[in-house]
Every structure is written in structure tokens, then in C-alpha cells.
XYZ file of C-alpha atoms in Angstrom:
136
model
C -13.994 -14.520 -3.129
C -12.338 -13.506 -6.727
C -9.867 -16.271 -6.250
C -6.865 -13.717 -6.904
C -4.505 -12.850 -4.074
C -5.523 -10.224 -1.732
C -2.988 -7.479 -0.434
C -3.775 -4.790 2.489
C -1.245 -1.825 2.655
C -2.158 -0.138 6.554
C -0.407 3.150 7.404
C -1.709 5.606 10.379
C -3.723 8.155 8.037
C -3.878 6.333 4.666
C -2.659 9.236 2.929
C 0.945 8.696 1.803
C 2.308 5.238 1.851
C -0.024 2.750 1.700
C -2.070 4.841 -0.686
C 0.951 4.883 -3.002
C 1.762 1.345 -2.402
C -2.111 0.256 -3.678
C -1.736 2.633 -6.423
C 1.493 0.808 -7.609
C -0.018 -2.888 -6.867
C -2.911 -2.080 -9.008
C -1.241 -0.730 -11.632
C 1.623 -3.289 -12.003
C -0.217 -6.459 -11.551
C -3.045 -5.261 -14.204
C -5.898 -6.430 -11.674
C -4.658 -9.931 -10.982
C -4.443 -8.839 -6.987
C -7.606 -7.718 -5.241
C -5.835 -4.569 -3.346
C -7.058 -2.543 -0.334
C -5.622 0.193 1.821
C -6.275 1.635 5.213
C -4.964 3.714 7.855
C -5.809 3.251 12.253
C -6.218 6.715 12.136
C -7.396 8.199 8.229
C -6.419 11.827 6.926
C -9.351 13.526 5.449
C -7.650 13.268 2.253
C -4.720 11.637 0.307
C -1.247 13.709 0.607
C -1.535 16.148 -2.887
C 2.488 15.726 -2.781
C 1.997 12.227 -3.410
C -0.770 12.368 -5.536
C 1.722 14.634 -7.903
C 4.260 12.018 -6.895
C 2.075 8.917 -8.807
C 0.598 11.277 -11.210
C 4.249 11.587 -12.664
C 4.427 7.917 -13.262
C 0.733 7.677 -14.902
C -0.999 6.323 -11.657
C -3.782 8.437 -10.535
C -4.716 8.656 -7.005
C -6.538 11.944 -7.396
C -9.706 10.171 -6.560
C -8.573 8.215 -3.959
C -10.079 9.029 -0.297
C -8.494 7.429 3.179
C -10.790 4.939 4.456
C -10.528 3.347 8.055
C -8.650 0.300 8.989
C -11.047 -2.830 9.849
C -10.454 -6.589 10.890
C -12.930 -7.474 7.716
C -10.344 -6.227 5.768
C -7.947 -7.926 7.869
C -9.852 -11.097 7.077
C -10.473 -10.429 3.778
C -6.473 -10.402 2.638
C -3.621 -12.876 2.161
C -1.169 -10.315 2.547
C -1.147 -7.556 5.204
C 1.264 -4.885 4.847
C 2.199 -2.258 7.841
C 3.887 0.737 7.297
C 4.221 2.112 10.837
C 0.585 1.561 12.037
C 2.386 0.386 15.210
C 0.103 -2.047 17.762
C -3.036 -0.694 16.058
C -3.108 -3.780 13.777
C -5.027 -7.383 14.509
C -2.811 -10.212 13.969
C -4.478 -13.544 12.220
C -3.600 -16.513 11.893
C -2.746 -17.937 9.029
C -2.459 -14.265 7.471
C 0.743 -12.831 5.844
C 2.266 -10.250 7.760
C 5.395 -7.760 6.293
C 6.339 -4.745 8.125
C 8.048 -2.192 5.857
C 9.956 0.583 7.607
C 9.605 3.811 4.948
C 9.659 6.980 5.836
C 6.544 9.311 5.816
C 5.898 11.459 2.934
C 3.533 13.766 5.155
C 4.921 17.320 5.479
C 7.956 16.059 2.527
C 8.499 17.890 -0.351
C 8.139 16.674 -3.624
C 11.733 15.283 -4.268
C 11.814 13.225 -0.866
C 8.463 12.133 -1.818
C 10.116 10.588 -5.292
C 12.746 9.034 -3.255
C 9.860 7.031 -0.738
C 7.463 6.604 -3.895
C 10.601 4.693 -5.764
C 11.144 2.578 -2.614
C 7.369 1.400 -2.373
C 7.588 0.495 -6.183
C 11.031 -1.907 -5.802
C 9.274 -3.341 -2.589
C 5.671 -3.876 -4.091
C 7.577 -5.739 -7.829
C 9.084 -7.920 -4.990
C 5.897 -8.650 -3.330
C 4.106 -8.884 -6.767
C 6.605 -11.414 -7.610
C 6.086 -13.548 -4.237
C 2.126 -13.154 -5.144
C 2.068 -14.277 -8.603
C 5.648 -16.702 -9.780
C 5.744 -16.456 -13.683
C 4.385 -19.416 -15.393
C 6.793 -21.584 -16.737
């Protein structure tokens, strides 16, 4: 245990969403959240549209690779966010659950990709700001 906050970001192939949504939890909260994505069923590699999608904001998921959605990692997180992996995902207690409805970047061009790349950001600063209040 790192004693940081934990955050899971599940989609079906771990590709788009929740790859963009650990990309932009890493890279705003400068390491202070142990972050993990997965997908119930994983692509055999991240979307390139949304790799060019991050890469335009200076967050690299080039070497990024979709890994398969477990109940350790379930376990192993605070925060568990769904982005349409449907009944796939365990429930635990005392876990903290957040669906958020986004559309899927897979088969999008690069401009809707922006638009659902944007969204993730606003959501994952609100999250980020749930996970770690400033200091006062």
C-alpha cells in the first residue's frame, strides 16, 4: 500500500476512454494517485486516434497496452470508474463507484475524439479534486 488514493478507469477494450482518462490522472495529479486501467474485454492495442488525441496535449500513451479487467484491481482501488463496461464489473463494498456515460472514441475521427478527450479531462480535475482537497 503507497498510502495515496487509488483510481481504476474500466471500459470494454481499454483502448479509448479509460486509457485517456489514466493518462490525464497521471499527468495532472503529478503521481500523488496510484492509477490503473482495464477493459472486460481488452483491444490488442490502444486507439492510435487517441493516442494522437493525448499526444497533442503532451501525454503520451504510445506505450500504453490494454490489459484485462481483474477483482485484484478491483480490490486494490478507492475509486472505480466505469465507462460502459456494463454488468461485467464486481461491486465491493466499501469501494467508490462513478459511472461516466462518454461516448466511444473507437471508429471516431480525430475531432470527435478532441471533443470526448476534453470531457474525460473536466471529469478527471473534478475527481482529482474529490481525491486530494487543497491544503489549507
Amino acid at each position: 500500500m503507497s498510502g495515496k488514493p487509488s483510481v481504476l478507469f474500466v471500459c470494454v477494450h481499454n483502448a479509448g476512454r479509460s486509457q485517456m482518462a489514466a493518462g490525464w490522472l497521471t499527468w495532472l495529479s503529478g503521481g500523488a494517485v496510484d492509477v490503473r486501467s482495464a477493459g472486460s474485454l481488452p483491444a490488442e492495442r490502444v486507439n492510435p486516434v487517441a493516442v494522437a488525441a493525448m499526444a497533442e496535449m503532451g501525454i503520451d500513451l504510445g506505450a500504453q497496452t490494454p490489459k484485462v479487467f481483474t477483482s485484484e484491481a478491483v480490490e486494490a482501488s478507492d475509486v472505480v470508474v466505469t465507462m460502459g463496461c456494463g454488468d461485467v464489473c464486481p461491486v465491493f463494498p466499501g469501494k467508490r463507484y462513478e459511472d461516466w456515460k462518454l461516448d466511444d472514441p473507437a471508429g471516431q475521427g480525430i475531432d470527435a475524439v478532441r471533443l470526448i478527450r476534453d470531457e474525460i479531462r473536466a471529469r478527471v480535475e473534478k475527481l482529482l479534486q474529490d481525491l486530494l482537497p487543497p491544503v489549507s
